[in-house]
Amino acid sequence: SPAVAAHEVPLSAASLSWIEHLVGTERVAQVRSGVRAASERLDGRTVWHISDNPVRGGVAELLRGNLPYLAGGGVLTRWATLDAPPEFRQFTKELYYALCGVAPPAPGTGGSAPGTGTGTGADIERGRRLYERVCKEYAARLTAAVDRNSVVVLHDHQTAGLIPHLREHGCTVLWRAHIGAALRPELAAPAWEFLGRYLPSAHRHIASYAGVLPSPLAGAGSHIVPPSIDPLSPKNLSLQPGIDPSRLLVAAGLVQDSAAAVPGTHAFSDLLLRHPVLIVRDGGPVPAQAPLVTQVSRWDRVKDIPGVIRGFAEHVDPAFGAHLLLVGPNTTGDRQAQQVFEECREVRSALGSRRDRVHLVQVPTDNPAEHALTINAIQRRSTVLVQKSLAEGFGLTVSEAAWKGRPVIAAPVGGIRQQIEHGTTGLLLSGPRDLPGFGQALNSLLEDRSYAEELGRNGRERVLRHYLTDSSVLNFAGVLSAAAQ
Ligand code: UDP
């Protein structure tokens, strides 16, 4: 069938044997046989994945990590993304905030305090015509390319409106929620009601953990597939011994050069050192030896970046000499992200002299592999990773940090609660807005480095057991086998 023009993401095949040295022969054999069973049941039918975008956020990261292993195991797999018009993106972002139980920004104010309320049912309903019109257009494009007997996996709220169209086309339709349960479910109810017009038409529903899907969808025919990280992706691959991630960050101008960092270190990646990634930032370079506290996230209100800045500036003891990095993708062409970035800038500027220890960092996404390697190096160079989100579907950044042996301090929301065992593999705050607790947790890890390292080591073990790609590939293959019957 023809490609969905300009929206299909090329996929390569990966072999499970590549991760055998990490997960062992038995696990690889089990996953292989699960994937083979799915491919036999599918009997030549293609599995299409449709998601919002190919680069930004956890869904893109997850599909990049998982799909090549399914393809490599014999499941005919294709992935297309929406290149949605701005008004659709604006509306689906509001829907996202509502699903998370977080307030959308008040129009014209550059944003209201998040978490104080959400769009009312009537506000959300006003977007239905636009949403259905755009979904109908996409459905027409997709049905021209997708065979009738395909299995189609639609990811998140942006694609829910495609369900009835693809079902009518004859496809087996699976809808997968990557969003988490809202802290206050009553705030998310209007958004779930909005989606309720489409979701029941899907054959099966998938969530990252129990308690996400509204009860009518959570029964038989629903599945739990926890996300995972790919240990071989540029985001997570380990550096050879002796390779210092600081080297790349020095080349990119993020970290000051220091004579001490140079001898005995090698190029993190020749390619990257020849073409250093341009890092756009607010705040001068980080001193070479400073402990780094880092949050990696999209510029999104749900990630409460202003809260991270305030918590750090107001509650972390300056005597540790730590610097805070807020790292996200470049905001070019993304008006909403740009708005959040500007708010963060204002919060930083208002800190007075303390702002010198706070750095806003935009890493360009033009070359996804370079981008991912840069994030990898930043995570490895960090002393502590934080994820102080107000809501979270899963929070891949938590597993990414833990896999690199870094301790994580995070808000007890969404899938983060599954990932972190408090006090053993990381530290959970009492709530997402607990700024003094956030500062205290940071002080404790900056003070007691051996405790921090122990959390990191345990965190890596936990990721190895539960959150590497092979686990979710096996789970997902099981869903495909069930759906293909
Ligand atoms: N990420 C990235 N570059 C950035 C910011 C985030 O590659 O500048 C990645 C991050 O490493 C993770 C994903 O985007 O893989 C975010 O996934 P998560 O589940 O934490 O949150 P989401 O963005 O889906 O809400």
mmCIF file of C-alpha atoms and ligand atoms in Angstrom, residues 57-59 61 96 235 296-298 303 327-329 371 375 379 387 392 394-397 400, ligand 1:
data_model
loop_
_atom_site.group_PDB
_atom_site.id
_atom_site.type_symbol
_atom_site.label_atom_id
_atom_site.label_comp_id
_atom_site.label_asym_id
_atom_site.label_seq_id
_atom_site.Cartn_x
_atom_site.Cartn_y
_atom_site.Cartn_z
ATOM 1 C CA GLY A 57 7.708 13.414 24.239
ATOM 2 C CA GLY A 58 7.353 9.959 25.655
ATOM 3 C CA VAL A 59 5.088 8.383 23.008
ATOM 4 C CA GLU A 61 10.421 7.814 22.432
ATOM 5 C CA TYR A 96 -4.487 17.039 27.488
ATOM 6 C CA LYS A 235 19.230 8.250 24.585
ATOM 7 C CA VAL A 296 14.528 16.877 31.303
ATOM 8 C CA SER A 297 11.063 17.625 29.978
ATOM 9 C CA ARG A 298 8.978 19.193 27.261
ATOM 10 C CA LYS A 303 5.975 19.497 34.097
ATOM 11 C CA VAL A 327 16.402 20.903 29.688
ATOM 12 C CA GLY A 328 13.875 20.673 26.872
ATOM 13 C CA PRO A 329 13.592 20.622 23.097
ATOM 14 C CA HIS A 371 19.471 15.343 20.282
ATOM 15 C CA ILE A 375 20.194 14.336 26.535
ATOM 16 C CA GLN A 379 21.564 12.832 32.288
ATOM 17 C CA GLN A 387 10.705 15.026 37.682
ATOM 18 C CA GLU A 392 2.370 12.083 34.369
ATOM 19 C CA PHE A 394 4.383 7.148 32.846
ATOM 20 C CA GLY A 395 7.396 9.428 33.033
ATOM 21 C CA LEU A 396 10.042 7.747 30.873
ATOM 22 C CA THR A 397 12.619 10.238 32.139
ATOM 23 C CA GLU A 400 16.091 6.827 31.755
HETATM 24 N N1 UDP B 1 12.922 14.350 25.946
HETATM 25 C C1 UDP B 1 13.914 14.584 25.025
HETATM 26 N N2 UDP B 1 14.386 15.836 24.895
HETATM 27 C C2 UDP B 1 13.937 16.870 25.631
HETATM 28 C C3 UDP B 1 12.913 16.627 26.587
HETATM 29 C C4 UDP B 1 12.423 15.349 26.708
HETATM 30 O O1 UDP B 1 14.367 13.681 24.318
HETATM 31 O O2 UDP B 1 14.426 17.965 25.448
HETATM 32 C C5 UDP B 1 12.456 12.973 26.067
HETATM 33 C C6 UDP B 1 12.777 12.344 27.401
HETATM 34 O O3 UDP B 1 14.127 11.931 27.429
HETATM 35 C C7 UDP B 1 11.770 11.205 27.412
HETATM 36 C C8 UDP B 1 10.573 11.823 26.717
HETATM 37 O O4 UDP B 1 11.049 12.917 25.957
HETATM 38 O O5 UDP B 1 12.248 10.131 26.636
HETATM 39 C C9 UDP B 1 9.542 12.327 27.711
HETATM 40 O O6 UDP B 1 8.783 11.254 28.111
HETATM 41 P P1 UDP B 1 7.979 11.281 29.461
HETATM 42 O O7 UDP B 1 7.230 9.998 29.547
HETATM 43 O O8 UDP B 1 8.904 11.567 30.603
HETATM 44 O O9 UDP B 1 6.999 12.542 29.361
HETATM 45 P P2 UDP B 1 6.000 13.071 28.192
HETATM 46 O O10 UDP B 1 6.780 14.053 27.393
HETATM 47 O O11 UDP B 1 5.551 11.900 27.410
HETATM 48 O O12 UDP B 1 4.901 13.754 28.944
#
